[in-house]
Coordinates of C-alpha atoms and ligand atoms in Angstrom, one line a residue:
X24 CA 0.0 0.0 0.0
X25 CA 1.3 3.4 -0.9
X26 CA 1.3 6.3 1.6
X27 CA -2.1 7.9 1.3
X28 CA -2.4 11.6 1.3
X29 CA -6.0 11.4 2.7
X30 CA -6.8 14.2 5.1
X31 CA -7.5 13.1 8.6
X32 CA -11.1 13.7 9.5
X33 CA -11.8 16.0 12.4
X34 CA -15.1 14.3 13.2
X35 CA -15.2 10.9 14.8
X36 CA -14.7 8.3 12.1
X37 CA -16.4 4.9 12.8
X38 CA -14.8 3.2 9.8
X39 CA -11.4 2.1 11.3
X40 CA -10.1 1.1 7.8
X41 CA -10.7 4.6 6.4
X42 CA -9.2 6.2 9.5
X43 CA -6.2 4.0 9.4
X44 CA -5.5 5.0 5.8
X45 CA -6.0 8.6 6.6
X46 CA -3.5 8.4 9.5
X47 CA -0.9 6.7 7.3
X48 CA 2.7 7.9 7.1
X49 CA 2.6 10.5 9.7
X50 CA 4.2 11.6 12.9
X51 CA 2.7 14.5 14.9
X52 CA 5.3 17.1 15.8
X53 CA 5.0 20.8 16.7
X54 CA 1.2 20.8 16.4
X55 CA 0.9 19.1 13.0
X56 CA 1.1 15.9 11.1
X57 CA 4.5 15.5 9.3
X58 CA 5.9 12.6 7.3
X59 CA 9.2 10.9 8.3
X60 CA 12.1 13.1 7.2
X61 CA 13.6 10.1 5.3
X62 CA 10.2 9.5 3.6
X63 CA 10.2 5.9 4.8
X64 CA 7.3 4.1 6.2
X65 CA 6.4 0.6 7.4
X66 CA 3.2 -1.5 7.2
X67 CA 0.5 -1.6 9.8
X68 CA -1.2 -5.0 9.6
X69 CA -4.6 -6.2 10.7
X70 CA -3.7 -9.4 12.7
X71 CA -7.1 -10.8 12.1
X72 CA -6.6 -11.1 8.3
X73 CA -2.9 -10.4 7.7
X74 CA -3.9 -7.5 5.4
X75 CA -2.0 -4.2 5.4
X76 CA -4.3 -1.5 6.6
X77 CA -2.0 1.5 6.8
X78 CA 1.6 2.7 6.7
X79 CA 3.3 4.2 9.7
X80 CA 6.0 6.9 9.4
X81 CA 9.4 5.3 10.0
X82 CA 11.1 7.6 12.4
X83 CA 14.9 7.8 13.0
X84 CA 17.4 10.1 14.8
X85 CA 16.5 13.0 12.5
X86 CA 12.8 12.9 13.3
X87 CA 13.7 12.5 17.0
X88 CA 15.9 15.6 16.9
X89 CA 13.1 17.6 15.2
X90 CA 10.5 16.5 17.7
X91 CA 12.7 16.9 20.8
X92 CA 13.9 20.4 19.7
X93 CA 10.4 21.5 19.1
X94 CA 9.3 20.0 22.4
X95 CA 12.1 21.8 24.2
X96 CA 11.1 25.2 22.8
X97 CA 7.4 24.6 23.7
X98 CA 8.2 23.4 27.2
X99 CA 9.6 26.8 28.3
X100 CA 6.3 28.6 27.8
X101 CA 4.3 25.6 29.1
X102 CA 6.2 25.5 32.3
X103 CA 5.5 29.2 32.9
X104 CA 1.7 28.6 32.7
X105 CA 0.0 28.3 36.1
X106 CA -0.1 24.7 37.1
X107 CA -3.9 24.6 37.5
X108 CA -4.3 26.1 34.0
X109 CA -2.1 23.3 32.6
X110 CA -4.3 20.9 34.4
X111 CA -7.5 22.5 33.1
X112 CA -6.1 22.1 29.5
X113 CA -5.4 18.4 30.1
X114 CA -8.8 18.0 31.6
X115 CA -10.2 19.7 28.5
X116 CA -8.4 17.2 26.3
X117 CA -10.6 14.5 28.0
X118 CA -13.7 16.4 26.7
X119 CA -12.2 16.5 23.2
X120 CA -11.5 12.7 23.4
X121 CA -14.9 11.6 24.6
X122 CA -16.8 11.8 21.3
X123 CA -13.9 9.7 19.8
X124 CA -14.1 6.8 22.2
X125 CA -15.9 4.4 19.9
X126 CA -13.7 5.4 17.0
X127 CA -10.6 4.8 19.1
X128 CA -11.9 1.4 20.2
X129 CA -12.4 0.3 16.7
X130 CA -9.0 1.6 15.5
X131 CA -7.1 -0.2 18.3
X132 CA -9.1 -3.4 17.6
X133 CA -8.1 -3.2 14.0
X134 CA -4.4 -2.7 14.6
X135 CA -3.9 -5.0 17.6
X136 CA -6.6 -7.6 17.1
X137 CA -8.0 -7.1 20.6
X138 CA -11.8 -7.8 20.7
X139 CA -13.8 -4.6 20.5
X140 CA -16.5 -5.4 23.1
X141 CA -14.3 -7.0 25.7
X142 CA -11.1 -5.1 25.4
X143 CA -10.6 -2.3 22.8
X144 CA -13.7 -0.2 23.8
X145 CA -12.8 -0.8 27.4
X146 CA -9.3 0.6 26.9
X147 CA -10.6 3.6 24.9
X148 CA -12.8 4.5 27.8
X149 CA -9.9 4.7 30.2
X150 CA -8.2 7.5 28.3
X151 CA -10.5 10.4 29.1
X152 CA -10.8 9.1 32.7
X153 CA -7.0 9.3 33.1
X154 CA -6.8 12.8 31.6
X155 CA -9.6 14.0 33.9
X156 CA -7.9 12.5 37.0
X157 CA -4.5 14.1 36.3
X158 CA -6.1 17.3 34.9
X159 CA -7.5 17.9 38.5
X160 CA -4.1 17.6 40.1
X161 CA -2.4 20.8 38.9
X162 CA -3.0 22.4 42.4
X163 CA -1.2 19.5 44.1
X164 CA 2.3 20.5 42.7
X165 CA 3.0 21.9 46.1
X166 CA 6.3 22.5 48.0
X167 CA 7.1 22.6 51.7
X168 CA 8.3 25.2 54.2
X169 CA 11.3 23.9 56.1
X170 CA 12.1 25.1 59.7
X171 CA 15.7 26.1 59.1
X172 CA 16.2 29.3 61.0
X173 CA 13.9 32.2 62.2
X174 CA 15.4 34.7 59.8
X175 CA 15.6 32.4 56.8
X176 CA 12.6 31.4 54.8
X177 CA 13.4 28.0 53.5
X178 CA 11.0 26.4 51.1
X179 CA 10.9 23.7 48.4
X180 CA 9.1 24.0 45.0
X181 CA 8.3 21.4 42.5
X182 CA 9.8 22.1 39.0
X183 CA 9.3 20.2 35.8
X184 CA 12.2 18.1 34.4
X185 CA 12.0 19.4 30.8
X186 CA 11.4 17.2 27.8
X187 CA 10.1 13.7 28.7
X188 CA 10.7 10.8 26.3
X189 CA 8.0 8.2 26.6
X190 CA 8.3 4.7 25.0
X191 CA 5.2 2.6 25.0
X192 CA 4.3 -1.0 24.0
X193 CA 1.4 -2.4 21.9
X194 CA -0.8 -4.2 24.4
X195 CA -2.7 -1.3 25.9
X196 CA -1.0 1.6 24.2
X197 CA -3.7 4.2 24.7
X198 CA -4.0 3.6 28.4
X199 CA -0.3 3.4 29.0
X200 CA 0.4 6.5 27.0
X201 CA -2.2 8.4 28.9
X202 CA -0.7 7.4 32.2
X203 CA 2.6 8.9 31.1
X204 CA 1.6 11.9 29.1
X205 CA -1.1 13.3 31.4
X206 CA 1.0 13.6 34.6
X207 CA 4.1 14.7 32.6
X208 CA 2.1 17.6 31.0
X209 CA 0.3 18.7 34.2
X210 CA 3.7 18.9 35.9
X211 CA 4.9 21.3 33.2
X212 CA 7.0 19.0 31.0
X213 CA 6.6 18.5 27.3
X214 CA 6.5 15.0 25.9
X215 CA 7.8 13.1 22.9
X216 CA 6.2 9.6 22.6
X217 CA 7.6 6.8 20.6
X218 CA 4.8 4.4 19.8
X219 CA 5.1 0.7 19.4
X220 CA 5.7 -0.6 15.9
X221 CA 2.6 -2.9 16.1
X222 CA 0.1 -0.2 17.2
X223 CA 1.0 3.3 16.0
X224 CA -2.4 4.6 14.9
X225 CA -4.8 5.0 17.8
X226 CA -2.2 6.8 19.9
X227 CA -1.4 9.1 16.9
X228 CA -5.1 10.0 16.7
X229 CA -5.2 10.7 20.5
X230 CA -2.2 13.0 20.1
X231 CA -3.8 14.9 17.2
X232 CA -7.1 15.3 19.2
X233 CA -5.3 16.5 22.3
X234 CA -3.3 19.0 20.2
X235 CA -6.6 20.7 19.3
X236 CA -6.5 21.8 23.0
X237 CA -2.8 22.0 23.9
X238 CA -0.3 24.5 22.7
X239 CA 1.7 23.2 19.7
X240 CA 4.8 21.2 20.6
X241 CA 4.1 20.1 24.2
X242 CA 2.8 16.7 23.1
X243 CA 4.4 15.0 20.1
X244 CA 4.4 11.5 18.8
X245 CA 6.8 9.5 16.6
X246 CA 6.4 6.0 15.1
X247 CA 9.4 3.9 14.3
X248 CA 11.4 0.9 15.3
X249 CA 12.9 0.5 18.8
X250 CA 16.6 0.8 18.2
X251 CA 16.3 3.3 15.3
X252 CA 13.7 5.6 16.8
X253 CA 13.4 4.7 20.5
X254 CA 17.1 4.5 21.0
X255 CA 17.9 8.1 19.7
X256 CA 15.0 9.4 21.8
X257 CA 16.5 8.0 25.0
X258 CA 19.9 9.3 24.0
X259 CA 19.0 12.8 22.9
X260 CA 20.7 15.3 25.2
X261 CA 17.5 17.5 25.5
X262 CA 15.5 14.5 26.8
X263 CA 15.7 14.9 30.6
X264 CA 13.5 12.0 31.7
X265 CA 12.5 8.7 30.2
X266 CA 9.4 6.7 31.0
X267 CA 9.4 3.3 29.4
X268 CA 7.0 0.3 29.4
X269 CA 8.1 -2.8 27.6
X270 CA 10.3 -5.9 28.1
X271 CA 13.0 -6.4 30.7
X272 CA 15.7 -6.7 28.0
X273 CA 14.8 -3.4 26.4
X274 CA 14.3 -1.7 29.8
X275 CA 17.9 -2.5 30.7
X276 CA 19.1 -1.0 27.4
X277 CA 17.1 2.2 28.1
X278 CA 18.4 2.3 31.7
X279 CA 22.0 2.0 30.5
X280 CA 21.6 4.9 28.0
X281 CA 19.9 7.0 30.6
X282 CA 22.7 6.3 33.1
X283 CA 25.2 7.8 30.6
X284 CA 23.2 11.0 30.7
X285 CA 22.4 10.7 34.4
X286 CA 18.7 11.2 33.9
X287 CA 15.9 9.6 35.8
X288 CA 13.9 6.8 34.4
X289 CA 10.7 5.0 35.2
X290 CA 10.5 1.4 34.0
X291 CA 7.4 -0.7 33.8
X292 CA 8.6 -4.1 32.8
X293 CA 7.2 -7.6 32.7
X294 CA 5.5 -9.9 35.2
X295 CA 4.8 -13.5 36.0
X296 CA 2.0 -12.8 38.4
X297 CA 0.7 -15.5 40.8
X298 CA -2.9 -16.0 41.6
X299 CA -3.5 -18.0 44.8
X300 CA -6.8 -19.7 45.3
X301 CA -7.7 -21.2 48.6
X302 CA -10.4 -23.9 49.0
X303 CA -12.6 -21.6 51.0
X304 CA -12.9 -19.0 48.2
X305 CA -16.1 -18.0 46.6
X306 CA -15.8 -20.7 43.9
X307 CA -17.7 -19.3 40.9
X308 CA -16.5 -15.8 41.4
X309 CA -12.9 -17.1 41.6
X310 CA -13.2 -19.1 38.4
X311 CA -14.5 -16.0 36.6
X312 CA -11.7 -14.1 38.4
X313 CA -9.1 -16.5 36.9
X314 CA -10.3 -15.7 33.4
X315 CA -10.2 -12.0 33.9
X316 CA -6.9 -12.2 35.9
X317 CA -5.3 -14.0 33.1
X318 CA -6.7 -11.4 30.7
X319 CA -7.8 -14.2 28.3
X320 CA -10.0 -11.7 26.4
X321 CA -6.7 -10.0 25.5
X322 CA -5.0 -13.2 24.6
X323 CA -3.1 -13.0 27.9
X324 CA -1.1 -10.0 26.5
X325 CA -0.8 -8.2 29.8
X326 CA 2.0 -7.5 32.2
X327 CA -0.2 -8.4 35.1
X328 CA -1.7 -11.6 33.6
X329 CA -2.2 -14.4 36.2
X330 CA 0.1 -16.7 34.3
X331 CA 0.7 -18.9 37.4
X332 CA -2.4 -20.0 39.2
X333 CA -2.0 -22.0 42.4
X334 CA -5.1 -23.8 43.6
X335 CA -5.5 -25.5 47.0
X336 CA -5.5 -29.3 46.3
X337 CA -9.1 -30.1 47.5
X338 CA -10.6 -28.0 44.8
X339 CA -7.9 -28.3 42.2
X340 CA -9.7 -30.7 39.8
X341 CA -13.0 -29.0 40.1
X342 CA -11.4 -25.6 39.5
X343 CA -9.5 -26.8 36.4
X344 CA -12.7 -28.3 34.9
X345 CA -14.8 -25.1 35.7
X346 CA -12.1 -22.9 34.3
X347 CA -11.8 -24.9 31.1
X348 CA -15.6 -25.0 30.7
X349 CA -15.9 -21.2 31.1
X350 CA -13.1 -20.7 28.6
X351 CA -14.7 -23.1 26.2
X352 CA -17.8 -20.8 26.2
X353 CA -15.8 -17.8 25.1
X354 CA -16.0 -17.0 21.4
X355 CA -12.9 -16.4 19.3
X356 CA -13.4 -14.3 16.2
X357 CA -13.2 -11.1 14.3
X358 CA -12.0 -8.5 16.8
X359 CA -14.5 -5.9 15.3
X360 CA -17.5 -8.3 15.7
X361 CA -19.6 -7.5 18.8
X362 CA -20.0 -11.3 19.5
X363 CA -16.3 -11.9 19.8
X364 CA -14.8 -12.4 23.3
X365 CA -11.2 -13.2 22.2
X366 CA -9.4 -11.7 19.3
X367 CA -5.9 -12.4 18.0
X368 CA -2.3 -12.3 19.0
X369 CA -0.8 -8.9 17.9
X370 CA 1.9 -10.0 15.4
X371 CA 3.5 -13.0 13.7
X372 CA 6.6 -12.7 15.8
X373 CA 4.6 -12.7 19.0
X374 CA 2.5 -15.6 17.7
X375 CA 5.6 -17.7 17.0
X376 CA 7.1 -16.9 20.4
X377 CA 3.9 -18.0 22.2
X378 CA 3.5 -21.1 20.0
X379 CA 7.1 -22.1 20.9
X380 CA 6.3 -22.0 24.6
X381 CA 3.2 -24.1 24.0
X382 CA 5.2 -26.6 22.1
X383 CA 7.8 -26.8 24.8
X384 CA 5.1 -27.3 27.4
X385 CA 3.4 -30.0 25.4
X386 CA 6.7 -31.8 25.0
X387 CA 7.5 -31.7 28.7
X388 CA 7.1 -35.2 30.3
X389 CA 4.2 -35.2 32.8
X390 CA 2.6 -32.0 31.5
X391 CA -0.9 -31.7 30.1
X392 CA -2.0 -28.9 27.8
X393 CA -5.8 -28.3 28.1
X394 CA -6.7 -26.5 24.9
X395 CA -9.7 -24.3 25.3
X396 CA -12.3 -22.4 23.2
X397 CA -12.2 -23.0 19.4
X398 CA -10.5 -21.3 16.5
X399 CA -12.8 -19.3 14.2
X400 CA -14.0 -21.0 11.1
X401 CA -14.7 -17.9 9.0
X402 CA -12.6 -18.3 5.8
X403 CA -12.0 -14.5 5.9
X404 CA -10.0 -15.0 9.1
X405 CA -7.9 -18.0 7.9
X406 CA -4.7 -15.9 8.0
X407 CA -5.6 -14.4 11.4
X408 CA -3.2 -14.9 14.3
X409 CA -5.7 -16.8 16.5
X410 CA -4.4 -19.0 19.1
X411 CA -6.4 -21.2 21.5
X412 CA -6.0 -20.5 25.1
X413 CA -4.1 -23.2 27.0
X414 CA -4.2 -24.2 30.6
X415 CA -1.1 -26.3 31.5
X416 CA -1.1 -28.7 34.4
X417 CA 1.8 -31.0 35.6
X418 CA 4.6 -28.5 35.0
X419 CA 7.4 -28.3 37.5
X420 CA 8.4 -24.9 39.0
X421 CA 11.7 -25.1 37.0
X422 CA 9.8 -25.0 33.7
X423 CA 10.4 -22.0 31.5
X424 CA 6.6 -21.7 31.3
X425 CA 6.4 -21.2 35.0
X426 CA 9.4 -18.8 35.2
X427 CA 9.3 -16.7 32.0
X428 CA 6.8 -14.1 30.8
X429 CA 5.0 -15.6 27.8
X430 CA 2.6 -12.7 27.0
X431 CA 0.1 -15.0 25.5
X432 CA -3.0 -17.0 26.4
X433 CA -1.1 -19.6 28.4
X434 CA -1.4 -20.2 32.2
X435 CA -0.1 -22.8 34.4
X436 CA -2.3 -24.4 37.1
X437 CA -0.5 -26.0 40.1
X438 CA -2.0 -27.6 43.2
X439 CA -0.7 -26.6 46.6
X440 CA -1.1 -28.1 50.1
X441 CA 0.0 -25.4 52.6
X442 CA 0.1 -21.6 52.8
X443 CA 3.9 -21.6 53.4
X444 CA 4.5 -23.8 50.3
X445 CA 2.4 -21.6 48.0
X446 CA 4.0 -18.4 49.4
X447 CA 7.5 -19.7 48.6
X448 CA 6.4 -20.7 45.1
X449 CA 4.7 -17.4 44.5
X450 CA 7.8 -15.4 45.6
X451 CA 10.2 -17.7 43.7
X452 CA 10.3 -15.4 40.6
X453 CA 12.5 -12.8 39.0
X454 CA 9.4 -10.7 38.7
X455 CA 7.2 -8.8 41.2
X456 CA 4.6 -6.8 39.5
X457 CA 1.2 -8.1 40.7
X458 CA -0.4 -10.9 42.7
X459 CA -3.8 -11.9 43.9
X460 CA -5.2 -14.0 46.7
X461 CA -8.7 -15.5 46.7
X462 CA -10.0 -16.6 50.0
X463 CA -12.6 -15.8 52.7
X464 CA -10.1 -16.4 55.4
X465 CA -9.1 -12.9 56.7
X466 CA -5.9 -14.2 58.3
X467 CA -4.6 -15.7 55.0
X468 CA -5.7 -12.6 53.0
X469 CA -3.9 -10.2 55.4
X470 CA -0.8 -12.3 55.8
X471 CA -0.4 -12.8 52.0
X472 CA -0.9 -9.2 51.2
X473 CA 2.1 -8.4 53.4
X474 CA 4.3 -11.3 52.4
X475 CA 3.8 -11.5 48.6
X476 CA 6.7 -9.8 46.8
X477 CA 4.8 -7.6 44.3
X478 CA 4.0 -3.9 43.6
X479 CA 0.3 -4.6 43.6
X480 CA -1.5 -7.3 45.6
X481 CA -5.3 -7.7 45.4
X482 CA -7.7 -9.9 47.4
X483 CA -10.7 -11.5 45.7
X484 CA -10.3 -9.3 42.6
X485 CA -7.7 -8.6 40.0
X486 CA -8.3 -5.3 38.3
X487 CA -6.0 -3.7 35.8
X488 CA -4.1 -0.5 36.6
X489 CA -6.4 2.3 38.0
X490 CA -6.0 6.0 38.0
X491 CA -5.2 7.2 41.6
X492 CA -3.5 4.0 42.7
X493 CA 0.3 3.8 42.4
X494 CA 1.3 1.1 40.0
X495 CA 4.8 -0.4 39.5
X496 CA 6.7 -3.5 40.3
X497 CA 9.7 -4.8 42.3
X498 CA 12.6 -7.0 41.2
X499 CA 12.7 -7.3 37.4
X500 CA 9.3 -5.8 37.0
X501 CA 10.7 -2.3 37.1
X502 CA 11.5 0.9 38.8
X503 CA 9.2 3.7 39.9
X504 CA 5.4 4.2 40.0
X505 CA 2.8 5.3 37.6
X506 CA -0.9 6.3 37.7
X507 CA -1.0 8.3 40.9
X508 CA -0.4 11.7 42.4
X509 CA 2.8 10.2 43.9
X510 CA 3.9 9.2 40.4
X511 CA 3.4 12.7 39.1
X512 CA 5.3 14.3 41.9
X513 CA 8.1 11.8 42.3
X514 CA 8.7 11.0 38.7
X515 CA 7.9 14.1 36.6
X516 CA 9.2 16.9 38.8
X517 CA 12.3 17.6 40.9
X518 CA 12.3 19.4 44.2
X519 CA 14.2 22.7 44.3
X520 CA 15.2 24.1 47.6
X521 CA 15.0 27.9 48.0
X522 CA 16.5 29.8 51.0
X523 CA 15.8 33.5 51.6
X524 CA 17.7 35.3 54.4
X525 CA 15.6 38.1 55.9
X526 CA 17.4 41.3 56.9
Ligands
LIG17 P1 7.8 -6.0 23.1 O1 8.1 -5.8 21.7 O2 8.0 -7.4 23.6 O3 6.6 -5.2 23.6 P2 10.0 -4.2 23.7 O4 10.6 -3.8 25.0 O5 10.9 -4.6 22.6 O6 8.9 -5.2 24.0 O7 9.1 -2.9 23.1 C1 8.5 -1.9 23.9 C2 8.8 -0.6 23.3 O8 10.2 -0.4 23.3 C3 8.4 -0.5 21.8 O9 7.9 0.8 21.5 C4 9.8 -0.7 21.1 O10 9.8 -0.1 19.8 C5 10.7 0.0 22.0 N1 12.1 -0.4 21.9 C6 12.6 -1.6 21.4 N2 13.9 -1.6 21.4 C7 14.3 -0.4 21.9 C8 15.6 0.2 22.1 N3 16.7 -0.4 21.9 N4 15.6 1.5 22.6 C9 14.5 2.2 22.8 N5 13.2 1.6 22.6 C10 13.1 0.4 22.2

């Protein structure tokens, strides 16, 4: 497909194919759409059919320099604006986004293969909510008075860091971008986002819509490949903070580059989150909870997916059977079809990676792969990246399927006999992002919330990241927090100390 010169419609566009074409071949820099300086672009593919639906501008170091220099110029003026006024503008961005929620849901379903009803529309709804939450926090950028001496007024003030480089992944790109951009802007920074190769369109559209409200240059977005576009963004001397969500391997590369420049980073990396089910749980609710915890509707493509489920032995067999039966009732199909519960894997590379894990599990002596649901039969979807959800049983804790993040619809069910045993297993991981405990025993619940090594522990529920609640992992799961007031203050400002001698 050639780059299309279609103009991007200002009105909400419910035809995601037309909107994808219109957004083709563009970055958004300095308040307007621009092509890549090199003129290059790469394909955006519908994973449900394998068809190319758009081209994305292929950014490199030259585009990064253009965007960052523009953002640096715009930031000076933006930082001088009263904080509550900045917040009000970010809040107004939410109002601009709201009429586009359905459009954004459809567009993200098209580019990622996430089912519209169960996932994509849900994600689109979070964007305005996040912008409204942070938009109200401008007045919270407060400092302190420090009791130094009676004739010295000693205070601290919160100042922005400058240009923030934000690198985002493809699984929930609109939500994760909003969690970075909104607090960064309210705190007085400008932002340059590098979108994920697999999902550059919906986030580009959000940037364009927000730029109808924001001054030009404070929020810019580039598409491109990781090393060629993300790398130069992290390395650019005018980028004074990097916030990254992605894999552990790339997170370490980003951290090393940032270390050379001595700039702060926030890293939201992977997870291998345990779900612990006691026999005294509310059985039906917990079976349903296992499905949502594992994010099966998103093909398990979630950092917080409950990819290790430990079930107390007396209910193990019944739990496995109920979980499989519930998964079998879920419909795989066209992500844009309202009847579909489960869409596709995002890309051929991810598909192959997940398939390799499944093959390895199936070849492991003693292991059983319980294949669930059913592949779609529609011939139009025959090239789609559909993969049946799998529940593995009989895997040892040394298995790569128990230890590594698969980022696919694969979970491992293991029976346990004692609380101490399951706590040891749950904590025996390089990751520490999220965990959940399902029980009606208050003692177990309370003890486990304290002893589980994770940034987020939930009891009898397993929700995704929520505005106002700090989110971030320990161990290999990352550094720093997102989503909260604390995240805005600690990660997008620095505290300046001011001392004034009186007389
Ligand atoms: P995955 O592809 O498994 O989601 P990655 O960590 O590779 O995980 O990708 C997350 C984001 O990081 C994407 O936007 C990707 O383009 C970007 N990225 C990949 N490699 C680099 C790199 N060397 N420097 C900066 N960003 C990168």
